[in-house]
PDB file of C-alpha atoms (C1' of nucleotides) in Angstrom:
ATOM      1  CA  UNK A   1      34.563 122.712  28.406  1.00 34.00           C
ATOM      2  CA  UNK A   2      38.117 123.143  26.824  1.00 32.00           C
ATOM      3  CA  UNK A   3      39.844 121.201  29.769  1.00 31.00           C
ATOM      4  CA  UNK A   4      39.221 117.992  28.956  1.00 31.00           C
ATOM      5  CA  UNK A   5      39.944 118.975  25.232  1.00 32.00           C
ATOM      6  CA  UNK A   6      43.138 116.034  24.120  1.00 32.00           C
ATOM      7  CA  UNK A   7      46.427 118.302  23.008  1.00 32.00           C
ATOM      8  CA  UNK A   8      47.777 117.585  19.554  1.00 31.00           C
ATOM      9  CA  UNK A   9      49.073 114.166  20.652  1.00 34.00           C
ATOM     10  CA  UNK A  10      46.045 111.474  21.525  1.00 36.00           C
ATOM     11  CA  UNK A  11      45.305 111.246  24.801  1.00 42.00           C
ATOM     12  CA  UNK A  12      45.977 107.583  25.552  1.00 48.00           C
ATOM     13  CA  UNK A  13      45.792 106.308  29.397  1.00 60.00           C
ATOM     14  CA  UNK A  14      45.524 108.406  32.849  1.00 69.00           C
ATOM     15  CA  UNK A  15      49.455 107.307  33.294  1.00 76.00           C
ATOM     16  CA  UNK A  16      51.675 109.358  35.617  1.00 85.00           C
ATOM     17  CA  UNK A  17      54.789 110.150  33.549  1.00 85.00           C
ATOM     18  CA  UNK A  18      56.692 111.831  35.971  1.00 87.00           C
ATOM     19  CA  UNK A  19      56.004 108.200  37.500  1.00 87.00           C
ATOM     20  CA  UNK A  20      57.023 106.349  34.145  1.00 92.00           C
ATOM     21  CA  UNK A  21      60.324 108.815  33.141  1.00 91.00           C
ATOM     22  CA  UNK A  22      61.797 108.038  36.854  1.00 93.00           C
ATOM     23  CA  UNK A  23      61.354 104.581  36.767  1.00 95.00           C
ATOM     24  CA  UNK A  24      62.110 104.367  33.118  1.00 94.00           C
ATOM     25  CA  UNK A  25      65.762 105.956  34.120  1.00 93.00           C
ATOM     26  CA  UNK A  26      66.641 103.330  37.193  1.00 91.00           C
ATOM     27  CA  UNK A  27      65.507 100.290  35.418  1.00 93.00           C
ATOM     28  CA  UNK A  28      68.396  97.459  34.479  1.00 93.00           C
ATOM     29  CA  UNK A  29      68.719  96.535  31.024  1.00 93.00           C
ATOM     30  CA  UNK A  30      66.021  93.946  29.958  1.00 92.00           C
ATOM     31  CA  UNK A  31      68.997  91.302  29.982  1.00 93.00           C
ATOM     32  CA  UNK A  32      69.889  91.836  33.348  1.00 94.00           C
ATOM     33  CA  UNK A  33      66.473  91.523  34.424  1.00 95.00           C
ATOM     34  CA  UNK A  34      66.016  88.332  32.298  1.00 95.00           C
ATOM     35  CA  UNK A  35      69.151  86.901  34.013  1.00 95.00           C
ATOM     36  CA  UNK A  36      68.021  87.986  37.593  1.00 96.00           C
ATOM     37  CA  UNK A  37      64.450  85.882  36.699  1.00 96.00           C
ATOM     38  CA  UNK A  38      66.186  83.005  35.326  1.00 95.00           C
ATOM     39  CA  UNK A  39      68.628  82.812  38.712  1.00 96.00           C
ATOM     40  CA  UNK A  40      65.429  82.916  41.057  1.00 97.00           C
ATOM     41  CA  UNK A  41      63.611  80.460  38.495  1.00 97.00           C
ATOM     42  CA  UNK A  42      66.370  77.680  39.247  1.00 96.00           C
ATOM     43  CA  UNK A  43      66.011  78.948  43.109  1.00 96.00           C
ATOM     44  CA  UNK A  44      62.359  78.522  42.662  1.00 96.00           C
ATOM     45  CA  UNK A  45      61.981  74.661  43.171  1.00 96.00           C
ATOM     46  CA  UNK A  46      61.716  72.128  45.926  1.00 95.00           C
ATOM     47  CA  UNK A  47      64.192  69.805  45.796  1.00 96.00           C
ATOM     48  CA  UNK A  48      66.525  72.565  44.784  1.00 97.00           C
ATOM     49  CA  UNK A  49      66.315  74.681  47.191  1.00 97.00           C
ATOM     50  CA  UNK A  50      66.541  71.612  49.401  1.00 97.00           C
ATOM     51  CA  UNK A  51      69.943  70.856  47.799  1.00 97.00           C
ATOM     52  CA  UNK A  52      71.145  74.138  48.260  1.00 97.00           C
ATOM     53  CA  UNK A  53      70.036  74.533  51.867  1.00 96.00           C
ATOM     54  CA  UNK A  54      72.086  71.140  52.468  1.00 96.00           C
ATOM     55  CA  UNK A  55      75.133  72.641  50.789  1.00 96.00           C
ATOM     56  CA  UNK A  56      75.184  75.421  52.701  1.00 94.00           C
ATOM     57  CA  UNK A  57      76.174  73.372  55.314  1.00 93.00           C
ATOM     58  CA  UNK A  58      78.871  71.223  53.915  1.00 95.00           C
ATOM     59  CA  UNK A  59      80.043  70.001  50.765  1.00 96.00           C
ATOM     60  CA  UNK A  60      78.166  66.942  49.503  1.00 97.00           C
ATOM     61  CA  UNK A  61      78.092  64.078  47.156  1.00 96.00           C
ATOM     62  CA  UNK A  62      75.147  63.047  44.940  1.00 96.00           C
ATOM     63  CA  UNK A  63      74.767  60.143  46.882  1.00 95.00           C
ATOM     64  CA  UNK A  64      74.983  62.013  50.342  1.00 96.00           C
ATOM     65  CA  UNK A  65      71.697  63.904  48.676  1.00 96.00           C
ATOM     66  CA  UNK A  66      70.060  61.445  47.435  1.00 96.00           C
ATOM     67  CA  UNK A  67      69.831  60.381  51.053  1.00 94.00           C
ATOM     68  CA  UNK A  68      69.007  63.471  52.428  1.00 95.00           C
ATOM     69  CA  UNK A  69      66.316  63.781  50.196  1.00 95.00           C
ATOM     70  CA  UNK A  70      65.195  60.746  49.908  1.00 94.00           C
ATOM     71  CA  UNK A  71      65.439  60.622  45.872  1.00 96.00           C
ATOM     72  CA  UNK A  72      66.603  58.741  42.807  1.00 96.00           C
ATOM     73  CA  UNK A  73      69.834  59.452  41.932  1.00 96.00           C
ATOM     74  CA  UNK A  74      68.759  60.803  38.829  1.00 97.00           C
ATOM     75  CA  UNK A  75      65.866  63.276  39.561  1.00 97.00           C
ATOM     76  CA  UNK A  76      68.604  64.755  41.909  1.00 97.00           C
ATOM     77  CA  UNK A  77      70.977  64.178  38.942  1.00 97.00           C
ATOM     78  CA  UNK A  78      69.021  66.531  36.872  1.00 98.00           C
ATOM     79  CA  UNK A  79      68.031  69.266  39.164  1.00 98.00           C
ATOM     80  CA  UNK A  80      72.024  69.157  40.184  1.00 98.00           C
ATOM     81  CA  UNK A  81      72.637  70.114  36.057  1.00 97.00           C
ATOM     82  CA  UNK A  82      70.122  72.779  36.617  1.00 97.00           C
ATOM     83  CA  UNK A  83      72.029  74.236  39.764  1.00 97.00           C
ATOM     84  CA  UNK A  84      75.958  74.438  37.598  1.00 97.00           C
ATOM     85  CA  UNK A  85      73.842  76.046  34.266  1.00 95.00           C
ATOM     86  CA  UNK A  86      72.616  78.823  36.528  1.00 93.00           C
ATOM     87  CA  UNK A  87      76.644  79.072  38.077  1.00 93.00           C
ATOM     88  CA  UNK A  88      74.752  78.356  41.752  1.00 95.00           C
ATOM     89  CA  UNK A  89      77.321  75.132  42.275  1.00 97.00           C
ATOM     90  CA  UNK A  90      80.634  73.833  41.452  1.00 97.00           C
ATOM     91  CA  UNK A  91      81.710  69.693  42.366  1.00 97.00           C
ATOM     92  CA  UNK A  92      84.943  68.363  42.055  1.00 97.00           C
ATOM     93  CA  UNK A  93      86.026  64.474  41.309  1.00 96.00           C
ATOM     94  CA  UNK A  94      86.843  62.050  43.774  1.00 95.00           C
ATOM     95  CA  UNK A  95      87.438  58.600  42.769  1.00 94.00           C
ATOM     96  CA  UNK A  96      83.864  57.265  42.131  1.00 94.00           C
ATOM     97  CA  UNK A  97      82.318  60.048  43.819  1.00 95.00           C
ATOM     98  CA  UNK A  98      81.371  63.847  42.878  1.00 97.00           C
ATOM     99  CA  UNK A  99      81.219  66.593  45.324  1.00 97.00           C
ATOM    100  CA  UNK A 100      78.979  69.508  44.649  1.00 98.00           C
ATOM    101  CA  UNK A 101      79.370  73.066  46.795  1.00 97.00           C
ATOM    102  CA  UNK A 102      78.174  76.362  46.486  1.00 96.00           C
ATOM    103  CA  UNK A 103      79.454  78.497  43.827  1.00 94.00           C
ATOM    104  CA  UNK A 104      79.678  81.335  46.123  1.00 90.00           C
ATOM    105  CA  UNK A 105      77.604  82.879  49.537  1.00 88.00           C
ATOM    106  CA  UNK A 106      75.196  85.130  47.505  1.00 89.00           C
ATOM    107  CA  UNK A 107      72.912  82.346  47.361  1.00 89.00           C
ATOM    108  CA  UNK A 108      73.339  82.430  51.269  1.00 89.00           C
ATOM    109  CA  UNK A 109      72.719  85.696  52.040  1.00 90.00           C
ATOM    110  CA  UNK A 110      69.119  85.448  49.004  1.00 92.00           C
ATOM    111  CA  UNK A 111      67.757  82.382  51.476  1.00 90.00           C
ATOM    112  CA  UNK A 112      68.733  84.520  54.370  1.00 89.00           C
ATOM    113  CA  UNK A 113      66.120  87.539  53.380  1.00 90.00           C
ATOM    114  CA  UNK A 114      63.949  84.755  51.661  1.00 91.00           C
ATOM    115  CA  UNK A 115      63.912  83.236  55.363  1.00 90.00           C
ATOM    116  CA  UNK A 116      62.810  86.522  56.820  1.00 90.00           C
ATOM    117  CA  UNK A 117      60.063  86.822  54.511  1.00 89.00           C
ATOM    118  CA  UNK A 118      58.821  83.557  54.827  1.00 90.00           C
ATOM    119  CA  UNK A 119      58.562  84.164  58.473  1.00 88.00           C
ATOM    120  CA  UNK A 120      56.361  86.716  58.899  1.00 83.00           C
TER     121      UNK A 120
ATOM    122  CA  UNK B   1      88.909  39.992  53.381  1.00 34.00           C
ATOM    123  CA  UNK B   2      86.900  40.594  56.679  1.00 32.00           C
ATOM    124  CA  UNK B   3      87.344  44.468  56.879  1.00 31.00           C
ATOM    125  CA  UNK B   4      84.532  45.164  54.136  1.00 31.00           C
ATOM    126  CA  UNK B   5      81.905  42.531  55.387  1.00 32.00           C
ATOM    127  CA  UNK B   6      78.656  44.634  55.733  1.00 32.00           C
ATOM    128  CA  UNK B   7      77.509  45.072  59.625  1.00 31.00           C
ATOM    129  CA  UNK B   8      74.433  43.542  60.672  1.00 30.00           C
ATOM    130  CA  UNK B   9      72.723  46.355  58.487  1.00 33.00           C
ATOM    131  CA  UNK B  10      72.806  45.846  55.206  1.00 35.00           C
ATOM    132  CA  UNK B  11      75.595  47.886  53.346  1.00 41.00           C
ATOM    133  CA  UNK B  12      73.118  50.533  51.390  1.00 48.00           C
ATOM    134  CA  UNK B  13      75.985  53.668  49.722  1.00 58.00           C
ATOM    135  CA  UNK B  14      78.704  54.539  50.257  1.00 67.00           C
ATOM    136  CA  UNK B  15      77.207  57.678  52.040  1.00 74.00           C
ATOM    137  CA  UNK B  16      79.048  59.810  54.351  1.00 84.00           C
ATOM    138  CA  UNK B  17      76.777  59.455  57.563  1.00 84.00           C
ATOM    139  CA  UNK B  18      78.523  61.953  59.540  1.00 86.00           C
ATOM    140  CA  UNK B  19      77.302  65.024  56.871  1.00 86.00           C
ATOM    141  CA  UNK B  20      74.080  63.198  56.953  1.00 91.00           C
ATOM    142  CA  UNK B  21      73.590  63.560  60.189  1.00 91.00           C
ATOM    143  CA  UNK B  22      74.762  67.213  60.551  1.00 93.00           C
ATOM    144  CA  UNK B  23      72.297  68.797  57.462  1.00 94.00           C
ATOM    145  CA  UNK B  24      69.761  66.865  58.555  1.00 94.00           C
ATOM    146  CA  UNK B  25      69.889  69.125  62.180  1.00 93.00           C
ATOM    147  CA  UNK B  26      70.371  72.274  60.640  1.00 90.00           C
ATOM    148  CA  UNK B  27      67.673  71.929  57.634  1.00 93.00           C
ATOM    149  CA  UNK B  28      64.231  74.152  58.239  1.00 93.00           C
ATOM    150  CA  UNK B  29      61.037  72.103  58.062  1.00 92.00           C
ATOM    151  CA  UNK B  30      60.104  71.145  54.540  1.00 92.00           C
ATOM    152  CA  UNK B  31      57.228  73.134  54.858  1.00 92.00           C
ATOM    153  CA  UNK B  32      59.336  76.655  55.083  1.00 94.00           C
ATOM    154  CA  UNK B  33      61.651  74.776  52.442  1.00 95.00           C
ATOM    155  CA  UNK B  34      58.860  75.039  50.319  1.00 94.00           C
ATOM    156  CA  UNK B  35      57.321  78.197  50.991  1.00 94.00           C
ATOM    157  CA  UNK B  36      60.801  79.919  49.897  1.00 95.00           C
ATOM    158  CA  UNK B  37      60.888  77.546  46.981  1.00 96.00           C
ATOM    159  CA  UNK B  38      57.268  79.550  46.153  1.00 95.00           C
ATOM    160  CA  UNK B  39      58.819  82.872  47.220  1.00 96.00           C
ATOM    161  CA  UNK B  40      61.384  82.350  44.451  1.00 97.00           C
ATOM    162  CA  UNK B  41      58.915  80.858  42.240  1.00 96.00           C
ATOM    163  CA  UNK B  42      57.208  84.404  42.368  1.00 96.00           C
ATOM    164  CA  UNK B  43      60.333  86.156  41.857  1.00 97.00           C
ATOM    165  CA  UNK B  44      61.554  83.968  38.767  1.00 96.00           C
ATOM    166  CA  UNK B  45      59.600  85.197  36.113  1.00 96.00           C
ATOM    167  CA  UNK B  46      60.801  88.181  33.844  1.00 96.00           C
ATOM    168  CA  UNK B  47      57.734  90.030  34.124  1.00 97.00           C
ATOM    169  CA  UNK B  48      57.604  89.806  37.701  1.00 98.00           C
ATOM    170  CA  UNK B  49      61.035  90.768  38.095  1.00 97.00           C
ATOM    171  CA  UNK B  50      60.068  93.844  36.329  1.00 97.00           C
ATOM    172  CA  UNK B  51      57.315  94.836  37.798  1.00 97.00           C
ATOM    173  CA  UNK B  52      58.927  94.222  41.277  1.00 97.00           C
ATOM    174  CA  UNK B  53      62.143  96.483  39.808  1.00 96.00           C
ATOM    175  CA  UNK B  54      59.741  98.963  38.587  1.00 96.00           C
ATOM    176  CA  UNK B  55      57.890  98.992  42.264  1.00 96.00           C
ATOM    177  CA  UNK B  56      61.273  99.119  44.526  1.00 94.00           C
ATOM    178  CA  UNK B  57      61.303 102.421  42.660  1.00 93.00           C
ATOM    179  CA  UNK B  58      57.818 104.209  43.395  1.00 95.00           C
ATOM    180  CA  UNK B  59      54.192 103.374  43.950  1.00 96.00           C
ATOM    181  CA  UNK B  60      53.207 103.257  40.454  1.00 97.00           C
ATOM    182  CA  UNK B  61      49.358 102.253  39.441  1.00 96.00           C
ATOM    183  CA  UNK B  62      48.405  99.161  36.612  1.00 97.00           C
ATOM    184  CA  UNK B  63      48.072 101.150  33.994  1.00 96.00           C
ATOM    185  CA  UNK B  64      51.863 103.074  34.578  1.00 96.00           C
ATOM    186  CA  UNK B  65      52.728  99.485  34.501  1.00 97.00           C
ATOM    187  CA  UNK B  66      51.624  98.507  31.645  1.00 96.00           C
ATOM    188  CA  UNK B  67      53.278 101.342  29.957  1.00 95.00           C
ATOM    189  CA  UNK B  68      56.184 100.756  31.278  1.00 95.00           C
ATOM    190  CA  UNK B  69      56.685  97.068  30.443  1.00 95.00           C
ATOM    191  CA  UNK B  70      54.598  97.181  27.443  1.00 95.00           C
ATOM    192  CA  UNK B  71      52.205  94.743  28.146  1.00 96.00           C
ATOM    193  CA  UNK B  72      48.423  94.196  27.776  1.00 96.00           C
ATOM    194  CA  UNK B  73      46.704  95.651  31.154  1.00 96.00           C
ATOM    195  CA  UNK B  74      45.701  91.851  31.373  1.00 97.00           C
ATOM    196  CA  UNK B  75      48.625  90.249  31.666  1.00 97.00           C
ATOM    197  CA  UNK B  76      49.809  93.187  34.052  1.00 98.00           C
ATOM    198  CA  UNK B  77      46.964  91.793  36.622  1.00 98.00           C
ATOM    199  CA  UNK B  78      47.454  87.777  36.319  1.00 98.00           C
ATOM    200  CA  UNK B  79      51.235  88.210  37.029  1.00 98.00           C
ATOM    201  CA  UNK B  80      49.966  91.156  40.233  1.00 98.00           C
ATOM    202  CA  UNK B  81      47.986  88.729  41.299  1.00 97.00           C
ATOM    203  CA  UNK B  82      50.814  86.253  41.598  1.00 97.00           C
ATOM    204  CA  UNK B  83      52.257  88.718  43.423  1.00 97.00           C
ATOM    205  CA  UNK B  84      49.900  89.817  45.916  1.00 97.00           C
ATOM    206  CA  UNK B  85      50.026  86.036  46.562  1.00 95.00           C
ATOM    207  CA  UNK B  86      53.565  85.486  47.793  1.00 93.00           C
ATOM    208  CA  UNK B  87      52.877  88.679  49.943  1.00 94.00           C
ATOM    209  CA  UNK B  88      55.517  90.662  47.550  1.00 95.00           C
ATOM    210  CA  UNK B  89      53.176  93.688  46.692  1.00 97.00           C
ATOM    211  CA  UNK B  90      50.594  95.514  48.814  1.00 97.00           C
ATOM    212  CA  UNK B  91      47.541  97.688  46.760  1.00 97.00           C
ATOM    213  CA  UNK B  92      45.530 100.611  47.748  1.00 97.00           C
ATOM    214  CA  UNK B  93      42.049 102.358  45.410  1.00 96.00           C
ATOM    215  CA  UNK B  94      42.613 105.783  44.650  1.00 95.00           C
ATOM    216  CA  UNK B  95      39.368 106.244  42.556  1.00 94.00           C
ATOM    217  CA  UNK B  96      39.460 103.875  39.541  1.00 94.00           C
ATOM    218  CA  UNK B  97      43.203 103.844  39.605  1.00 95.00           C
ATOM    219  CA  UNK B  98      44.826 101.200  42.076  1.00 97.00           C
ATOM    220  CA  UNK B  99      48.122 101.688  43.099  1.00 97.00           C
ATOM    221  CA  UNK B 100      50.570  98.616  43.741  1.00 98.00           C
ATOM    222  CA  UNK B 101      54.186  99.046  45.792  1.00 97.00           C
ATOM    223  CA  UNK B 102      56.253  96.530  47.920  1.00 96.00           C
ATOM    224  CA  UNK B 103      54.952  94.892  50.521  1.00 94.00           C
ATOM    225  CA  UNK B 104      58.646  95.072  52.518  1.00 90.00           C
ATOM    226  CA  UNK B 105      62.239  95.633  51.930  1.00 88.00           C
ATOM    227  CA  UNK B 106      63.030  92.179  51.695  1.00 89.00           C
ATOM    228  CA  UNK B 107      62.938  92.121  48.068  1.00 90.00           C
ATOM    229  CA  UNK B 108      65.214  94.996  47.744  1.00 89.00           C
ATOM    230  CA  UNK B 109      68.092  93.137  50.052  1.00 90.00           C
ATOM    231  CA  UNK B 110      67.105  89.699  47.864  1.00 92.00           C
ATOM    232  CA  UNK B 111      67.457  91.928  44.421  1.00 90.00           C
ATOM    233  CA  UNK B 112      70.910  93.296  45.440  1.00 89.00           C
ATOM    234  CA  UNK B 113      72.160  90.420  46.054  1.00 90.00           C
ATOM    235  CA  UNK B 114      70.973  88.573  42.689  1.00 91.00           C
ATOM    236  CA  UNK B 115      72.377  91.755  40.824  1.00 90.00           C
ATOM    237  CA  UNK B 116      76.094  90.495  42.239  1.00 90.00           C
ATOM    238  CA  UNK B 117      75.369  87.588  41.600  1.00 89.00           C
ATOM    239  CA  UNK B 118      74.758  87.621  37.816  1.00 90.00           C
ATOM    240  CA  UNK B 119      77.231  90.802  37.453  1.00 88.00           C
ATOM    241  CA  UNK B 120      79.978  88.589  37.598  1.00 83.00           C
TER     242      UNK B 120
ATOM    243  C1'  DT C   1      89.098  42.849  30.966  1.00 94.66           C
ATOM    244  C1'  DA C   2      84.724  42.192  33.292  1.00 94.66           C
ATOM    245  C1'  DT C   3      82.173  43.854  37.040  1.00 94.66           C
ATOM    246  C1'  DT C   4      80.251  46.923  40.061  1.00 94.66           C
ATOM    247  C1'  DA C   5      79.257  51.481  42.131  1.00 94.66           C
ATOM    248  C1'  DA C   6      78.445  56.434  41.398  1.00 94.66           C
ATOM    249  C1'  DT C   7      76.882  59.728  38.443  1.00 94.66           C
ATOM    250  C1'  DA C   8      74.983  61.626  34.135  1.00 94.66           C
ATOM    251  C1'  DT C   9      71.817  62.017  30.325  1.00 94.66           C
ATOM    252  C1'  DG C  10      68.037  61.359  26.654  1.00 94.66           C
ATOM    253  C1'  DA C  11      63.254  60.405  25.874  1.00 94.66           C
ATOM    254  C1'  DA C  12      58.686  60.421  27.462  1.00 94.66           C
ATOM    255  C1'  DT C  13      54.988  61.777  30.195  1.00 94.66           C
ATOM    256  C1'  DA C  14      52.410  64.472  33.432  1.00 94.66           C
ATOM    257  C1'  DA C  15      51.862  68.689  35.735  1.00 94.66           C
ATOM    258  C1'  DG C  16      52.459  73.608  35.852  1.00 94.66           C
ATOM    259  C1'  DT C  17      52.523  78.367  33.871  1.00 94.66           C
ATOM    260  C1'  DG C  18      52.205  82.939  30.965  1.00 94.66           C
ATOM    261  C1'  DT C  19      49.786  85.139  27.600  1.00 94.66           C
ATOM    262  C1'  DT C  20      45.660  86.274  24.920  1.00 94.66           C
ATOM    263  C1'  DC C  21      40.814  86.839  24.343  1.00 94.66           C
ATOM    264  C1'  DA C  22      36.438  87.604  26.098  1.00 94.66           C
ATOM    265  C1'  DT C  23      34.016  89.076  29.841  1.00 94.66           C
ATOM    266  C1'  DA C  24      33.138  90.847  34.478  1.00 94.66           C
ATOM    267  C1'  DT C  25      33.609  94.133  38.279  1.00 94.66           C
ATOM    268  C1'  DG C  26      34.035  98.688  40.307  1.00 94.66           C
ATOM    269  C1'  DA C  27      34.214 103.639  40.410  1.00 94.66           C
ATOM    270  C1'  DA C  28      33.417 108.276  38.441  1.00 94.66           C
ATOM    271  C1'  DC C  29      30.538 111.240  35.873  1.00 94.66           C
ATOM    272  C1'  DG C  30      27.192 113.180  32.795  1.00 94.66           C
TER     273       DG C  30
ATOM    274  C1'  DC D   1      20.762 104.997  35.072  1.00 94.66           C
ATOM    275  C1'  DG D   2      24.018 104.256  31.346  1.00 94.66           C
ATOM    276  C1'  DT D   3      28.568 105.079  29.726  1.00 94.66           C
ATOM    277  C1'  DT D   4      33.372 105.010  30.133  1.00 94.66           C
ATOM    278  C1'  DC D   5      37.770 104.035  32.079  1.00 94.66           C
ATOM    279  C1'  DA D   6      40.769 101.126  35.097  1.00 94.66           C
ATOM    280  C1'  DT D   7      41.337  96.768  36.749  1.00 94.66           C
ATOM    281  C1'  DA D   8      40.355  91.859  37.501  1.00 94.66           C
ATOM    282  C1'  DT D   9      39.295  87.170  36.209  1.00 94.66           C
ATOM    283  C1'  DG D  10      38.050  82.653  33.725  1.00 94.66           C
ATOM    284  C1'  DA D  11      39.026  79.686  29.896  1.00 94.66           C
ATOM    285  C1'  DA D  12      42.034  78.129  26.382  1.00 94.66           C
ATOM    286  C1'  DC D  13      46.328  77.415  24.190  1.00 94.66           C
ATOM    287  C1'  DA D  14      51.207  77.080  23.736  1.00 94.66           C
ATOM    288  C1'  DC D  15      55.179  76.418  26.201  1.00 94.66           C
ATOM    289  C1'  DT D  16      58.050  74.922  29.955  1.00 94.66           C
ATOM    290  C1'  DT D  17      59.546  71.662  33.394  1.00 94.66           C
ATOM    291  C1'  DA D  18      60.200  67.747  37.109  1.00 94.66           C
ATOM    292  C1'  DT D  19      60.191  63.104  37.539  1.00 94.66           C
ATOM    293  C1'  DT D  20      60.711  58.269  35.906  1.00 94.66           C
ATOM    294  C1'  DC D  21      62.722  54.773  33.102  1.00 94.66           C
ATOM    295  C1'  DA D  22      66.268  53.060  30.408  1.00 94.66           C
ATOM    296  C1'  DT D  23      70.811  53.605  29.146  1.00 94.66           C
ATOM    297  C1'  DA D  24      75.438  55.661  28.992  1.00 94.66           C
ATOM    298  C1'  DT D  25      79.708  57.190  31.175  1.00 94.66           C
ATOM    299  C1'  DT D  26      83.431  57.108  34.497  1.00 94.66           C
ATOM    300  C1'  DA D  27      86.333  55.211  38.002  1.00 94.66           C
ATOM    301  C1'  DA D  28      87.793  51.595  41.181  1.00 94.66           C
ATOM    302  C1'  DT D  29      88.747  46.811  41.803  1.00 94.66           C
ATOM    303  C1'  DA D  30      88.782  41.901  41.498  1.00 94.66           C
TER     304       DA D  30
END
DNA sequence: TATTAATATGAATAAGTGTTCATATGAACG
DNA sequence: CGTTCATATGAACACTTATTCATATTAATA
């Protein structure tokens, strides 16, 4: 009967800790993980990932999108400011005009595996 | 004065119809647009990001979970559930213990490449 | 300078989402 | 069978967010 007897600490949950120490030891800082959710949060979104399929192809301006996805200027205004917080675009200045591009080809290779998955 | 008259279709943007025309070949169906836009929807939340990193680790069961994050058993199973969802984690009963793990090794290649991308 | 086109932004509203709390299910075990 | 532990789920609440509308900015041009 003295198996199931709790040591001198209390006995808490059936956990595995060699489980919980190994994991415990890989795991990224809580910020990095906080940044990683925030980057797939802005990913996470119709007409954004519409606008950054389209800029994969070529560089765009607003108006080019707005075409494309057949939206008011300013929702795809908005969701554009959401794309430079999260670093996923740059634009540069043309006269009248503002051409946005992909801030680098990470965000190619993500829709690339994110592709995969989806087709499955 | 001629040279801007509009054609015989009215004059619209000043779009650039010849990007236009070559997204518009080369974008997927909305419908897969918007089943990655769920994929990352899944992924872009810091608990789920957790639990995934946790996961890409070892098999690890709710209640190692919960340890590990520190978080009610409860809210361990809503955000799971969002997960078994999107088809990101798979389950199998041992006893009264049920263990969760990835469902493939997409999420792995889609986690490297979010690390680079907010490592820099 | 006044006007117009392209883009950006603030406020407001409607829809979505994560956690907690209470409760339910499901399996082992006395 | 009744209890206990592990997990799941429904409802509710607080919080976030995407679009629209109105308005501001910025650049070209008459």
């Amino acid at each position: 009967m003295a198996d199931h007897v709790p040591s001198d600490v209390c006995q808490e949950r059936m956990v595995h800790p060699e489980n919980l120490e190994f994991v415990r030891r890989e795991m990224p800082d809580f910020e990095v993980l906080c940044d990683m959710a925030d980057l797939f949060k802005a990913l996470g979104e119709r007409t954004r990932v519409r606008i950054l399929f389209a800029l994969s192809r070529t560089e765009l301006c607003v108006c080019d999108l707005t075409e494309i996805l057949g939206m008011s200027s300013s929702a795809v205004s908005h969701q554009l400011r959401v794309l430079r917080a999260s670093k996923l675009v740059t634009f540069r200045r043309e006269g009248k005009n503002v051409f946005y591009r992909l801030a680098d080809d990470h965000v190619q290779k993500i829709f690339e595996q994110a592709l995969e998955h989806v087709r499955e």
